[in-house]
Amino acid sequence: IDSWRELAKGKGSRQGNISNMKWSMAGGEYVRTTEKVDENTMKVTGVMLMPDGKEMRSETLLKRIKKLN
């Protein structure tokens, strides 16, 4: 159950610094790829296949900022 309260089945794999997850749910299919770019950066991309066949895409870059003392 995700934050939209939708049940989904997921299956994934990981090779090196890249993990892939494919989720199937009533609202369509969602594929999320997470790549560890370096020790402080992760890139997350997603493609949602909508019931009408259109794609919705997203991309997020996550950066860790180390606190300086």
PDB file of C-alpha atoms in Angstrom:
ATOM      1  CA  ILE A   1       0.000   0.000   0.000  1.00  0.00           C
ATOM      2  CA  ASP A   2       1.491   3.325  -1.004  1.00  0.00           C
ATOM      3  CA  SER A   3       0.687   6.879   0.033  1.00  0.00           C
ATOM      4  CA  TRP A   4      -2.242   6.921  -2.408  1.00  0.00           C
ATOM      5  CA  ARG A   5      -3.645   3.858  -0.593  1.00  0.00           C
ATOM      6  CA  GLU A   6      -3.272   1.710  -3.655  1.00  0.00           C
ATOM      7  CA  LEU A   7      -2.223  -1.933  -3.570  1.00  0.00           C
ATOM      8  CA  ALA A   8       0.713  -2.712  -5.830  1.00  0.00           C
ATOM      9  CA  LYS A   9       2.911  -5.667  -6.667  1.00  0.00           C
ATOM     10  CA  GLY A  10       6.560  -4.967  -7.250  1.00  0.00           C
ATOM     11  CA  LYS A  11       9.569  -6.823  -8.523  1.00  0.00           C
ATOM     12  CA  GLY A  12      13.080  -5.506  -8.850  1.00  0.00           C
ATOM     13  CA  SER A  13      16.714  -6.145  -9.484  1.00  0.00           C
ATOM     14  CA  ARG A  14      20.048  -4.519  -8.767  1.00  0.00           C
ATOM     15  CA  GLN A  15      23.273  -4.401 -10.753  1.00  0.00           C
ATOM     16  CA  GLY A  16      26.170  -2.489  -9.298  1.00  0.00           C
ATOM     17  CA  ASN A  17      25.013   1.015  -8.351  1.00  0.00           C
ATOM     18  CA  ILE A  18      21.643   0.783 -10.151  1.00  0.00           C
ATOM     19  CA  SER A  19      18.414  -0.714  -8.834  1.00  0.00           C
ATOM     20  CA  ASN A  20      15.216  -1.115 -10.847  1.00  0.00           C
ATOM     21  CA  MET A  21      11.706  -1.669  -9.493  1.00  0.00           C
ATOM     22  CA  LYS A  22       8.595  -2.357 -11.541  1.00  0.00           C
ATOM     23  CA  TRP A  23       5.278  -1.805  -9.793  1.00  0.00           C
ATOM     24  CA  SER A  24       1.933  -3.038 -11.164  1.00  0.00           C
ATOM     25  CA  MET A  25      -1.261  -1.494  -9.787  1.00  0.00           C
ATOM     26  CA  ALA A  26      -4.803  -0.630 -10.808  1.00  0.00           C
ATOM     27  CA  GLY A  27      -3.684   2.847 -11.933  1.00  0.00           C
ATOM     28  CA  GLY A  28      -1.084   1.454 -14.341  1.00  0.00           C
ATOM     29  CA  GLU A  29       2.553   0.394 -14.189  1.00  0.00           C
ATOM     30  CA  TYR A  30       5.438   2.312 -12.656  1.00  0.00           C
ATOM     31  CA  VAL A  31       9.144   1.683 -13.227  1.00  0.00           C
ATOM     32  CA  ARG A  32      11.589   3.387 -10.865  1.00  0.00           C
ATOM     33  CA  THR A  33      15.352   3.399 -11.377  1.00  0.00           C
ATOM     34  CA  THR A  34      17.660   4.501  -8.572  1.00  0.00           C
ATOM     35  CA  GLU A  35      21.320   5.120  -9.373  1.00  0.00           C
ATOM     36  CA  LYS A  36      24.028   5.844  -6.828  1.00  0.00           C
ATOM     37  CA  VAL A  37      26.093   8.377  -8.768  1.00  0.00           C
ATOM     38  CA  ASP A  38      28.676   8.880  -6.002  1.00  0.00           C
ATOM     39  CA  GLU A  39      28.896   8.850  -2.200  1.00  0.00           C
ATOM     40  CA  ASN A  40      26.759  12.001  -1.966  1.00  0.00           C
ATOM     41  CA  THR A  41      24.453  11.812  -4.988  1.00  0.00           C
ATOM     42  CA  MET A  42      21.544   9.595  -6.001  1.00  0.00           C
ATOM     43  CA  LYS A  43      19.458   9.934  -9.154  1.00  0.00           C
ATOM     44  CA  VAL A  44      15.892   8.586  -9.182  1.00  0.00           C
ATOM     45  CA  THR A  45      13.924   8.365 -12.418  1.00  0.00           C
ATOM     46  CA  GLY A  46      10.413   7.077 -12.849  1.00  0.00           C
ATOM     47  CA  VAL A  47       8.078   6.252 -15.694  1.00  0.00           C
ATOM     48  CA  MET A  48       4.383   5.701 -15.037  1.00  0.00           C
ATOM     49  CA  LEU A  49       2.413   4.031 -17.821  1.00  0.00           C
ATOM     50  CA  MET A  50      -1.124   5.363 -17.510  1.00  0.00           C
ATOM     51  CA  PRO A  51      -4.225   3.287 -18.382  1.00  0.00           C
ATOM     52  CA  ASP A  52      -4.683   5.376 -21.571  1.00  0.00           C
ATOM     53  CA  GLY A  53      -1.180   4.386 -22.757  1.00  0.00           C
ATOM     54  CA  LYS A  54       0.456   7.759 -22.076  1.00  0.00           C
ATOM     55  CA  GLU A  55       3.638   8.057 -20.020  1.00  0.00           C
ATOM     56  CA  MET A  56       4.261  10.308 -17.056  1.00  0.00           C
ATOM     57  CA  ARG A  57       7.979  10.798 -16.308  1.00  0.00           C
ATOM     58  CA  SER A  58       9.844  12.117 -13.295  1.00  0.00           C
ATOM     59  CA  GLU A  59      13.464  12.670 -12.349  1.00  0.00           C
ATOM     60  CA  THR A  60      14.924  13.581  -8.980  1.00  0.00           C
ATOM     61  CA  LEU A  61      18.509  14.280  -8.000  1.00  0.00           C
ATOM     62  CA  LEU A  62      19.269  13.812  -4.310  1.00  0.00           C
ATOM     63  CA  LYS A  63      22.429  15.393  -2.864  1.00  0.00           C
ATOM     64  CA  ARG A  64      23.782  14.926   0.641  1.00  0.00           C
ATOM     65  CA  ILE A  65      25.335  18.061   2.056  1.00  0.00           C
ATOM     66  CA  LYS A  66      27.766  17.387   4.859  1.00  0.00           C
ATOM     67  CA  LYS A  67      27.498  19.790   7.751  1.00  0.00           C
ATOM     68  CA  LEU A  68      30.693  21.690   8.393  1.00  0.00           C
ATOM     69  CA  ASN A  69      31.705  22.260  12.005  1.00  0.00           C
TER      70      ASN A  69
END
